[in-house]
CSV table of C-alpha atoms in Angstrom, one decimal:
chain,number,residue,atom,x,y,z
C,3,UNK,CA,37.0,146.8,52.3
C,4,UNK,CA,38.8,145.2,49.0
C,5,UNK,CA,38.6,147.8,47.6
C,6,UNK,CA,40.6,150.1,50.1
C,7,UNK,CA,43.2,147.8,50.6
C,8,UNK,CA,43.7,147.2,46.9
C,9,UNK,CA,43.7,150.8,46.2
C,10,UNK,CA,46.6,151.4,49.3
C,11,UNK,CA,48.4,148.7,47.8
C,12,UNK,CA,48.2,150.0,44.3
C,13,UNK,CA,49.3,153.4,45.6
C,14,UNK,CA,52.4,152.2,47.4
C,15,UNK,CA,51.4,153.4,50.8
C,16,UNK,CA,52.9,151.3,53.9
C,17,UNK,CA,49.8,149.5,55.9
C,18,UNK,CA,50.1,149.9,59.4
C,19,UNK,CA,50.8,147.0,61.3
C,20,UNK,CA,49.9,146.2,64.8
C,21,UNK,CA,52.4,146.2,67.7
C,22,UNK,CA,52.0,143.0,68.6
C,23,UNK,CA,53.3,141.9,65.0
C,24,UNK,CA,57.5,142.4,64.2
C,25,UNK,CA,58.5,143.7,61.1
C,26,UNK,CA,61.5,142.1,59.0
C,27,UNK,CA,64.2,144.3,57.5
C,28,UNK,CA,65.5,142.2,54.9
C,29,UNK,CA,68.8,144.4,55.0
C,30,UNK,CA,69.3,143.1,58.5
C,31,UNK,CA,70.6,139.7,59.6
C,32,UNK,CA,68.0,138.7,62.7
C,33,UNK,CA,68.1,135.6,64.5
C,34,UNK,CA,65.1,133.3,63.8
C,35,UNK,CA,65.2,131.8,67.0
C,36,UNK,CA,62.1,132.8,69.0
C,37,UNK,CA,61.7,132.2,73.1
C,38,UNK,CA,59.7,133.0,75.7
C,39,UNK,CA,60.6,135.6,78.0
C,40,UNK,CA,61.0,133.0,80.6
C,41,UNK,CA,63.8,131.5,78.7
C,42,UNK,CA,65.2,134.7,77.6
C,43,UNK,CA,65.1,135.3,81.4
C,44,UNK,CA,66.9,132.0,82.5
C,45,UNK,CA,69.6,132.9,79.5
C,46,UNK,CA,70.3,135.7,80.7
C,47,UNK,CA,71.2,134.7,84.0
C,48,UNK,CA,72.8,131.9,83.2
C,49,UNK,CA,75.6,134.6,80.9
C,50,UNK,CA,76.0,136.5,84.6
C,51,UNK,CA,76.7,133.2,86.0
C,52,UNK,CA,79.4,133.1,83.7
C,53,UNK,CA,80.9,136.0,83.8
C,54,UNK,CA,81.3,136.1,87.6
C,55,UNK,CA,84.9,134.4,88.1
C,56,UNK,CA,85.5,130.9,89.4
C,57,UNK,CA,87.3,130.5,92.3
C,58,UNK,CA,90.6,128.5,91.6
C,59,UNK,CA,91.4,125.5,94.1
C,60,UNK,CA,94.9,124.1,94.3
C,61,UNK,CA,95.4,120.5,93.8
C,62,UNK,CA,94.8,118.3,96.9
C,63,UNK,CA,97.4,115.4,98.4
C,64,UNK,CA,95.9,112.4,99.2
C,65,UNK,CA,96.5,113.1,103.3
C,66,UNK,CA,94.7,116.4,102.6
C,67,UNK,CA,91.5,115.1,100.8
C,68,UNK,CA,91.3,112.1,103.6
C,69,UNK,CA,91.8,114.2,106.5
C,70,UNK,CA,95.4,113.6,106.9
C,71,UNK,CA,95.0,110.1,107.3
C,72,UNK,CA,97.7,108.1,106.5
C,73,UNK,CA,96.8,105.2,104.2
C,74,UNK,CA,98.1,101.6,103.9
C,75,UNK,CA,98.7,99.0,101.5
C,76,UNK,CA,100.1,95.6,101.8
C,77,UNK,CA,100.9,93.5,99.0
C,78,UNK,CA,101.9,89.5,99.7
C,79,UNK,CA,105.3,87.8,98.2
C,80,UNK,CA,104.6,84.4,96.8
C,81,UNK,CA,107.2,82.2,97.1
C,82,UNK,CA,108.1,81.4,93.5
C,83,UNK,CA,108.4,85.4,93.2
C,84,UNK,CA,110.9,86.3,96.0
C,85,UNK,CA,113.7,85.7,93.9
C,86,UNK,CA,113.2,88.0,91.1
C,87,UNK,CA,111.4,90.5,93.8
C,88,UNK,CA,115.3,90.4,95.5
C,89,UNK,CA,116.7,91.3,91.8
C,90,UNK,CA,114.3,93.9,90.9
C,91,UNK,CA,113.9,95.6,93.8
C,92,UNK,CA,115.8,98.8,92.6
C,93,UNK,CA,113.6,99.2,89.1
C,94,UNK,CA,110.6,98.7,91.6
C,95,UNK,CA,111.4,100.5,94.1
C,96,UNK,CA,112.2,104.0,91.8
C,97,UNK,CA,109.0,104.5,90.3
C,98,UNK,CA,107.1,104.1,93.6
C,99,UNK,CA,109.0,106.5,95.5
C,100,UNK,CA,110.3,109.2,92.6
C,101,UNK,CA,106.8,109.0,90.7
C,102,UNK,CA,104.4,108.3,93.2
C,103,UNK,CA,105.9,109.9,96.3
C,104,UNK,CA,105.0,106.8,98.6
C,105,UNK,CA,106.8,105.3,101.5
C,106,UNK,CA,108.0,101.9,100.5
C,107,UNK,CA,109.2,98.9,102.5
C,108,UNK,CA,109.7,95.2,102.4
C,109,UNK,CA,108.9,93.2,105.6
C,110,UNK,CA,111.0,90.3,106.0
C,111,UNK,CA,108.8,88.3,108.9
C,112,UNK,CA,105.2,88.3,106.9
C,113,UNK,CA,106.8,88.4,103.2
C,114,UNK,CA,105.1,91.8,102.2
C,115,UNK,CA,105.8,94.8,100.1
C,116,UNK,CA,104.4,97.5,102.8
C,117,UNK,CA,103.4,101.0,101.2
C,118,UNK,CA,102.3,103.7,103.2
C,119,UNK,CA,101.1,107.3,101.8
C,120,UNK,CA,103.5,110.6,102.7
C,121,UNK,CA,102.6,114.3,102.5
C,122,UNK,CA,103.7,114.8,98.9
C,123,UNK,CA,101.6,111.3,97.5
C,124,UNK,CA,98.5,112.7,95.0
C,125,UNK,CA,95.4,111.2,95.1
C,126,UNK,CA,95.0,107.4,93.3
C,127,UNK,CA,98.7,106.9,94.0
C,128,UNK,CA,98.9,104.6,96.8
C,129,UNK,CA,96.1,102.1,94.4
C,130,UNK,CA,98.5,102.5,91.6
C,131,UNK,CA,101.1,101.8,94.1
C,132,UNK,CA,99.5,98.6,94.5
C,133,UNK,CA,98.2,97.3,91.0
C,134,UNK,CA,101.7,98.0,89.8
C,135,UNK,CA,103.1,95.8,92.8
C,136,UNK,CA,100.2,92.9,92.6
C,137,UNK,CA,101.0,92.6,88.7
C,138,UNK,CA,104.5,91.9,89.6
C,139,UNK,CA,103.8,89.3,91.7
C,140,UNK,CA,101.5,87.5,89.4
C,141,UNK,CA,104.6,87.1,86.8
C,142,UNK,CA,104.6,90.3,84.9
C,143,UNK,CA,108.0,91.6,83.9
C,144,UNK,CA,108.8,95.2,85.5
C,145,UNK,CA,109.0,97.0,82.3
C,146,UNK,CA,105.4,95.7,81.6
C,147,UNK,CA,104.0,96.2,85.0
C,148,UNK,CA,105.2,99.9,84.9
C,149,UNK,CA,102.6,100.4,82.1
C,150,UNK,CA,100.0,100.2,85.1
C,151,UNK,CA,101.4,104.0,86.5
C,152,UNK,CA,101.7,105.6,83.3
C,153,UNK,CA,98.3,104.5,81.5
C,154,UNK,CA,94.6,104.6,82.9
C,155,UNK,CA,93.1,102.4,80.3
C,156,UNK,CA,95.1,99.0,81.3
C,157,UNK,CA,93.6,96.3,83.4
C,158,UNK,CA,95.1,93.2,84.8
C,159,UNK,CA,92.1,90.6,84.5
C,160,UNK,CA,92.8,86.8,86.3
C,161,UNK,CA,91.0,83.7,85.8
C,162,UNK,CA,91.7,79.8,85.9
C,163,UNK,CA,91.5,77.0,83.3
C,164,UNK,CA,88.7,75.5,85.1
C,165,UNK,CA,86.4,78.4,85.0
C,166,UNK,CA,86.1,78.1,81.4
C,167,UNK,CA,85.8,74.1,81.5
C,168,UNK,CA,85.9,71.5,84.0
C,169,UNK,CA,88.8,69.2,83.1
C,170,UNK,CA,91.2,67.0,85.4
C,171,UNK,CA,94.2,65.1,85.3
C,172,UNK,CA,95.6,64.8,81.7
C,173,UNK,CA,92.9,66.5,80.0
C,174,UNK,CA,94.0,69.6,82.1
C,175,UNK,CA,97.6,69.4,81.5
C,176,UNK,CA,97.1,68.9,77.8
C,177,UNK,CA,94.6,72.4,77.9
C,178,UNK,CA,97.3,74.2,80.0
C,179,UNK,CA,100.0,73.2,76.8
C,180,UNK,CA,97.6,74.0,74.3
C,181,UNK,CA,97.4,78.0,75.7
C,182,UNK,CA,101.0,78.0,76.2
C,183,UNK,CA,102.5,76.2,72.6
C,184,UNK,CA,105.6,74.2,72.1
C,185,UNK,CA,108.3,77.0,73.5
C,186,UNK,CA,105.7,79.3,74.3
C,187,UNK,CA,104.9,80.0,70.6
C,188,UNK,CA,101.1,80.3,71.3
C,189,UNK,CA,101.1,82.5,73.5
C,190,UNK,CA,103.9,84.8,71.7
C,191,UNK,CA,101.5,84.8,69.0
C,192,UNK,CA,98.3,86.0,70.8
C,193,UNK,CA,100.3,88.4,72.6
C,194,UNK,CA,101.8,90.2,69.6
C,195,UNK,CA,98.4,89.6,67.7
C,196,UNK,CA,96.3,91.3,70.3
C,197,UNK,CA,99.0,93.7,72.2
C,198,UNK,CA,98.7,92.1,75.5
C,199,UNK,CA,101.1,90.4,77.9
C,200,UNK,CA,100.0,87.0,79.3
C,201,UNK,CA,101.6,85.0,82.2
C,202,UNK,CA,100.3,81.3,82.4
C,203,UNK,CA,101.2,80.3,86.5
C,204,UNK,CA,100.0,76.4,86.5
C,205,UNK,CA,96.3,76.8,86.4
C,206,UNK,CA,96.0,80.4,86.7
C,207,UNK,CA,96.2,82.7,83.6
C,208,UNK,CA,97.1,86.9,84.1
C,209,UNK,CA,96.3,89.0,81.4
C,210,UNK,CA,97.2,92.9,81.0
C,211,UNK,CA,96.2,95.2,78.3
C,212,UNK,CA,92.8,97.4,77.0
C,213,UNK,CA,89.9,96.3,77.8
C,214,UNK,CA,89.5,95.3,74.3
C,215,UNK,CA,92.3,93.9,73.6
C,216,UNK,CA,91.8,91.4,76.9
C,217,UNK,CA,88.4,90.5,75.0
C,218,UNK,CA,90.7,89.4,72.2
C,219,UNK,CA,92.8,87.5,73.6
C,220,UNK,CA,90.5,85.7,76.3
C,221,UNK,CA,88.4,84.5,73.6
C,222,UNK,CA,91.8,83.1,71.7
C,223,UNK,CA,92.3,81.4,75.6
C,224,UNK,CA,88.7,79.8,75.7
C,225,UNK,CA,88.9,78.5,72.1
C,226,UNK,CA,92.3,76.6,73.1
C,227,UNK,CA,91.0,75.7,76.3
C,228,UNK,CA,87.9,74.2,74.9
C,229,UNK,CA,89.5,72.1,72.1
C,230,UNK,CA,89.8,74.0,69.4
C,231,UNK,CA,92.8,73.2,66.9
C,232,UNK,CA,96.0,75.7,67.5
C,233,UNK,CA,96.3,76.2,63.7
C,234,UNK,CA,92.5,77.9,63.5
C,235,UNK,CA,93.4,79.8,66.7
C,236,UNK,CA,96.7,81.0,64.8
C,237,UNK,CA,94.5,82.4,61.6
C,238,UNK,CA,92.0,84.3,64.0
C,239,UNK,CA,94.7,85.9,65.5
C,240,UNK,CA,96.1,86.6,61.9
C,241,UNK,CA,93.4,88.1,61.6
C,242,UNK,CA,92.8,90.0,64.2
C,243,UNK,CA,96.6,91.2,63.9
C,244,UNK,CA,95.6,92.8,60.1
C,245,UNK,CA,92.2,94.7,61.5
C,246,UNK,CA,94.4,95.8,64.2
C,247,UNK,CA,97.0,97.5,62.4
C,248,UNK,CA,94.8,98.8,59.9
C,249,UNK,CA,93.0,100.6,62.4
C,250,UNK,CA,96.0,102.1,64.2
């Protein structure tokens, strides 16, 4: 048996090679990527899938994708904010109805900025309506509040001195002047350090920005809040400030 095969190979004569066996032309690029037919199978239907063209839906409104329902929203005036709501109503009242197609009104008797959906409103726009509004009337300025409409990535996140310690009398209005600084100089500084916009209300601190960027600047909060000396808080945001403008 050797012998024979040694001789055909000697000889230069092709063996024959079974049909269950592939030959590989060396002139020819071949995929070496090997599946079962089942696979082959499933591939090949999933490429006729493809091919067949997709239907193309129009955009809905919001009154068509709930069933032409009109939606509400109702957003409370605090008193300390009815003032500049009275002088801002115009910059507030243009990016509602011109960008976000909603009906807009203010009711005098329950002190309420009322906003109702209309035929042309897209869907989200009455809850952007309403996160722009409620940031407003936490203390934002309008030009930082409109932010809310235009990006997707900006949150408004709330919380109160005592949440991060339990403190009373002086020891919580000596915390409070600690976050804000002499003039507000602390908290220009962690606002410009981590690009967020912070509104101190007595006991209540509003902060809007990333979601990273809130991380930031809580932290710089807490550290105040807990004790910690302004001038350490003031290198961590220094920083911060350099990583930050490194990265962007």
């Amino acid at each position: 048996m050797t012998t024979e095969m040694e001789m055909d190979m000697d000889s230069g004569v092709d063996v024959p090679m079974s049909s269950a066996s592939t030959t590989i032309d060396p002139s020819v690029v071949q995929s070496r990527i090997r599946q079962s037919m089942s696979l082959q199978k499933a591939d090949q239907e999933e490429k006729m899938d493809d091919d067949v063209d997709q239907p193309v839906f129009p955009q809905l409104s919001a009154a068509q994708a709930n069933g032409n329902k009109v939606e509400y929203r109702r957003v409370r005036c605090p008193p300390h904010r009815y003032t500049p709501l009275r002088e801002h109503w115009e910059q507030i009242l243009t990016p509602l109805v011109e960008y976000l197609k909603l009906q807009v009104r203010f009711n005098t008797k329950s002190r309420c900025v009322e906003m109702k959906t209309s035929p042309h409103s897209l869907m989200g726009a009455l809850q952007k309506g309403a996160d722009f509004v409620s940031a407003f009337m936490m203390g934002f300025e309008v030009q930082d509040a409109v932010a809310l409409l235009r990006l997707d990535d900006l949150y408004v996140e709330s919380f109160q001195v005592t949440d991060v310690k339990l403190l009373k009398g002086d020891h919580l209005s000596r915390a409070i002047g600690r976050v804000a600084g002499q003039d507000g100089k602390t908290r220009f500084a962690i606002e410009n350090a981590t690009r967020t916009r912070i509104v101190i209300a007595d006991q209540r601190i509003h902060m809007l920005g990333s979601y990273a960027n809130l991380r930031m600047a809580r932290n710089a909060i807490c550290d105040l809040i807990l004790g910690a000396p302004p001038g350490k808080v003031y290198n961590n945001m220094r920083n911060v400030a350099k990583r930050m403008s490194e990265r962007y």
